[in-house]
Short mmCIF file of N, CA and C in Angstrom, two decimals:
data_model
loop_
_atom_site.label_atom_id
_atom_site.label_comp_id
_atom_site.label_asym_id
_atom_site.label_seq_id
_atom_site.Cartn_x
_atom_site.Cartn_y
_atom_site.Cartn_z
N MET E 14 108.25 179.37 331.35
CA MET E 14 108.96 178.75 330.22
C MET E 14 109.39 179.71 329.26
N LEU E 15 110.58 179.50 328.77
CA LEU E 15 111.28 180.26 327.94
C LEU E 15 111.03 179.73 326.42
N VAL E 16 110.59 180.56 325.44
CA VAL E 16 110.27 180.14 324.16
C VAL E 16 111.18 180.90 323.23
N LEU E 17 111.92 180.18 322.42
CA LEU E 17 112.82 180.77 321.37
C LEU E 17 112.50 180.45 320.00
N SER E 18 112.84 181.12 319.14
CA SER E 18 112.69 180.80 317.79
C SER E 18 113.99 180.49 317.19
N ARG E 19 114.18 179.42 316.60
CA ARG E 19 115.37 179.06 315.76
C ARG E 19 115.21 178.46 314.57
N GLN E 20 116.23 178.74 313.57
CA GLN E 20 116.12 178.33 312.13
C GLN E 20 117.11 176.94 312.24
N ARG E 21 116.93 176.38 310.97
CA ARG E 21 117.71 175.12 311.00
C ARG E 21 119.32 175.66 311.03
N ASP E 22 120.13 174.74 311.60
CA ASP E 22 121.50 174.93 311.82
C ASP E 22 121.79 175.81 312.89
N GLU E 23 120.88 176.48 313.51
CA GLU E 23 121.10 177.34 314.58
C GLU E 23 120.89 176.29 315.89
N SER E 24 121.44 177.02 317.21
CA SER E 24 121.49 176.06 318.32
C SER E 24 121.08 176.90 319.52
N ILE E 25 120.90 176.13 320.58
CA ILE E 25 120.51 176.66 321.82
C ILE E 25 121.57 176.05 322.94
N MET E 26 122.18 177.02 323.78
CA MET E 26 122.85 176.27 324.91
C MET E 26 122.21 176.36 326.11
N ILE E 27 122.44 175.20 326.91
CA ILE E 27 121.94 175.19 328.27
C ILE E 27 122.95 174.93 329.23
N GLY E 28 123.38 175.89 329.95
CA GLY E 28 124.62 175.91 330.76
C GLY E 28 125.88 175.91 329.71
N ASP E 29 126.80 175.23 330.08
CA ASP E 29 128.05 175.26 329.37
C ASP E 29 128.12 173.92 328.78
N ASP E 30 127.46 172.79 328.90
CA ASP E 30 127.54 171.72 328.52
C ASP E 30 126.39 171.10 327.57
N VAL E 31 125.41 171.61 327.55
CA VAL E 31 124.27 170.90 326.73
C VAL E 31 123.92 172.04 325.57
N GLU E 32 124.01 171.32 324.36
CA GLU E 32 123.71 171.96 323.11
C GLU E 32 122.69 171.24 322.38
N ILE E 33 121.65 172.16 322.06
CA ILE E 33 120.50 171.60 321.10
C ILE E 33 120.59 172.41 319.75
N ILE E 34 120.71 171.62 318.75
CA ILE E 34 120.86 172.13 317.37
C ILE E 34 119.56 171.76 316.62
N ILE E 35 118.96 172.81 315.82
CA ILE E 35 117.76 172.40 314.93
C ILE E 35 118.63 171.76 313.79
N VAL E 36 118.41 170.57 313.48
CA VAL E 36 118.99 169.77 312.45
C VAL E 36 118.16 169.95 311.20
N ASP E 37 116.88 169.78 311.36
CA ASP E 37 115.92 169.75 310.18
C ASP E 37 114.51 170.37 310.48
N VAL E 38 113.75 170.89 309.75
CA VAL E 38 112.32 171.17 309.87
C VAL E 38 111.55 170.84 308.67
N ARG E 39 110.71 169.93 308.94
CA ARG E 39 109.80 169.52 307.60
C ARG E 39 108.47 169.45 308.13
N GLY E 40 107.53 170.42 307.56
CA GLY E 40 106.16 170.54 307.97
C GLY E 40 105.99 170.72 309.45
N ASP E 41 105.43 169.87 310.09
CA ASP E 41 105.22 170.07 311.53
C ASP E 41 106.21 169.20 312.31
N LYS E 42 107.20 168.58 311.78
CA LYS E 42 108.34 167.82 312.53
C LYS E 42 109.67 168.73 312.61
N VAL E 43 110.10 168.73 313.81
CA VAL E 43 111.35 169.42 313.89
C VAL E 43 112.56 168.20 314.47
N ARG E 44 113.51 168.15 313.81
CA ARG E 44 114.73 167.15 314.12
C ARG E 44 115.58 167.94 314.96
N LEU E 45 115.90 167.56 316.09
CA LEU E 45 116.88 168.05 317.05
C LEU E 45 118.17 167.40 317.28
N GLY E 46 119.34 167.87 317.42
CA GLY E 46 120.52 167.21 317.63
C GLY E 46 120.86 167.67 319.18
N ILE E 47 121.17 166.81 319.98
CA ILE E 47 121.59 167.18 321.32
C ILE E 47 122.97 166.57 321.65
N THR E 48 123.79 167.48 322.17
CA THR E 48 125.02 167.23 322.65
C THR E 48 124.98 167.56 324.18
N ALA E 49 125.26 166.43 324.86
CA ALA E 49 125.34 166.58 326.31
C ALA E 49 126.39 165.60 326.94
N PRO E 50 126.97 165.81 328.24
CA PRO E 50 127.80 164.84 328.71
C PRO E 50 127.18 163.52 329.01
N LYS E 51 127.86 162.40 329.07
CA LYS E 51 127.25 161.08 329.06
C LYS E 51 126.43 161.00 330.67
N ASP E 52 126.86 161.93 331.48
CA ASP E 52 126.18 161.70 332.76
C ASP E 52 124.65 162.41 332.86
N ILE E 53 124.43 163.09 331.89
CA ILE E 53 123.07 163.73 331.71
C ILE E 53 122.26 163.05 330.77
N PRO E 54 121.18 162.16 331.44
CA PRO E 54 120.25 161.47 330.53
C PRO E 54 119.46 162.58 329.70
N VAL E 55 119.35 162.04 328.34
CA VAL E 55 118.42 162.54 327.48
C VAL E 55 117.53 161.67 326.96
N HIS E 56 116.06 162.01 327.05
CA HIS E 56 115.04 161.16 326.44
C HIS E 56 114.17 161.89 325.80
N ARG E 57 113.18 161.33 325.04
CA ARG E 57 111.98 161.81 324.59
C ARG E 57 111.07 161.80 325.88
N ARG E 58 110.01 162.69 325.92
CA ARG E 58 109.07 162.95 327.06
C ARG E 58 108.43 161.49 327.24
N GLU E 59 107.93 160.84 326.30
CA GLU E 59 107.33 159.47 326.53
C GLU E 59 108.30 158.62 327.10
N ILE E 60 109.41 158.54 326.62
CA ILE E 60 110.37 157.47 327.22
C ILE E 60 110.62 157.97 328.67
N TYR E 61 110.84 159.09 328.90
CA TYR E 61 111.07 159.72 330.32
C TYR E 61 109.99 159.31 331.04
N ASP E 62 108.71 159.43 330.88
CA ASP E 62 107.62 159.17 331.69
C ASP E 62 107.44 157.61 331.90
N ALA E 63 107.83 156.82 330.73
CA ALA E 63 107.70 155.47 331.13
C ALA E 63 108.79 154.97 331.99
N ILE E 64 109.99 155.54 331.82
CA ILE E 64 111.09 155.10 332.95
C ILE E 64 110.77 155.55 334.21
N LYS E 65 110.16 156.74 334.42
CA LYS E 65 109.68 157.15 335.96
C LYS E 65 108.57 156.24 336.28
N LYS E 66 107.49 156.01 335.44
CA LYS E 66 106.44 154.97 335.88
C LYS E 66 107.12 153.55 336.36
N GLU E 67 107.88 153.04 335.52
CA GLU E 67 108.49 151.91 335.85
C GLU E 67 109.39 151.90 337.13
N LYS E 68 109.92 153.04 337.58
CA LYS E 68 110.77 153.06 338.78
C LYS E 68 109.79 153.50 339.78
N GLY E 69 108.50 153.91 339.65
CA GLY E 69 107.53 154.15 340.60
C GLY E 69 107.75 155.60 341.16
N THR E 70 108.51 156.23 340.34
CA THR E 70 108.79 157.68 340.88
C THR E 70 108.05 158.77 339.92
N GLY E 71 106.99 158.38 339.19
CA GLY E 71 106.25 159.37 338.36
C GLY E 71 105.48 160.36 339.32
N THR E 72 105.63 161.45 338.72
CA THR E 72 105.08 162.64 339.77
C THR E 72 103.71 163.29 338.86
N GLU E 73 102.93 163.88 339.70
CA GLU E 73 101.81 164.33 339.04
C GLU E 73 101.97 165.37 337.90
N SER E 74 103.14 166.19 338.34
CA SER E 74 103.47 167.25 337.28
C SER E 74 103.72 166.59 335.86
N SER E 75 104.58 165.55 335.76
CA SER E 75 104.93 164.70 334.72
C SER E 75 103.79 164.23 334.04
N GLU E 76 102.70 163.53 334.87
CA GLU E 76 101.47 163.35 334.03
C GLU E 76 100.71 164.23 333.56
N GLN E 77 100.61 165.33 334.17
CA GLN E 77 99.81 166.52 333.69
C GLN E 77 100.43 167.07 332.26
N ASN E 78 101.69 167.16 332.26
CA ASN E 78 102.52 167.84 331.25
C ASN E 78 102.52 166.76 330.17
N THR E 79 101.95 167.00 329.09
CA THR E 79 101.93 166.05 327.71
C THR E 79 103.28 166.21 327.14
N GLY E 80 103.90 167.26 327.23
CA GLY E 80 105.18 167.44 326.91
C GLY E 80 105.30 168.11 325.54
N ASP E 81 104.34 167.56 324.52
CA ASP E 81 104.34 168.15 323.03
C ASP E 81 105.91 168.04 322.51
N THR E 82 106.70 167.28 322.95
CA THR E 82 107.95 166.89 322.59
C THR E 82 108.11 165.65 321.64
N LYS E 83 107.54 165.78 320.56
CA LYS E 83 107.49 164.54 319.69
C LYS E 83 108.62 164.57 318.72
N SER E 84 109.50 165.47 318.99
CA SER E 84 110.72 165.71 318.07
C SER E 84 111.60 164.43 318.37
N GLU E 85 112.48 163.97 317.57
CA GLU E 85 113.33 163.04 317.85
C GLU E 85 114.64 163.60 318.46
N SER E 86 115.34 162.96 319.51
CA SER E 86 116.51 163.56 320.10
C SER E 86 117.25 162.51 320.39
N ASN E 87 118.50 162.68 320.11
CA ASN E 87 119.79 161.82 320.48
C ASN E 87 120.72 162.46 321.24
N GLN E 88 121.42 161.57 322.01
CA GLN E 88 122.49 162.05 322.96
C GLN E 88 123.90 161.77 322.33
N SER E 89 124.62 162.73 322.22
CA SER E 89 126.12 162.34 321.78
C SER E 89 127.07 163.11 322.57
N ASN E 90 128.33 162.80 322.67
CA ASN E 90 129.22 163.47 323.30
C ASN E 90 130.53 163.37 322.74
#
């Protein structure tokens, strides 16, 4: 796992098409802005796990990883 430190209004690029921007930090909450192509789904971890469970394709690794990603994320393009 790559761990990076970022401050408000700084960003992280994943490849050429996905940008994650630190929008706000308040106490223990971090708000993220995510720009990604429409063909790349972006979900909070608990939503992703629910979708996988509903489709019956949940994996052991996703069940073991609690994700600790309780920050809000939005997809835009």
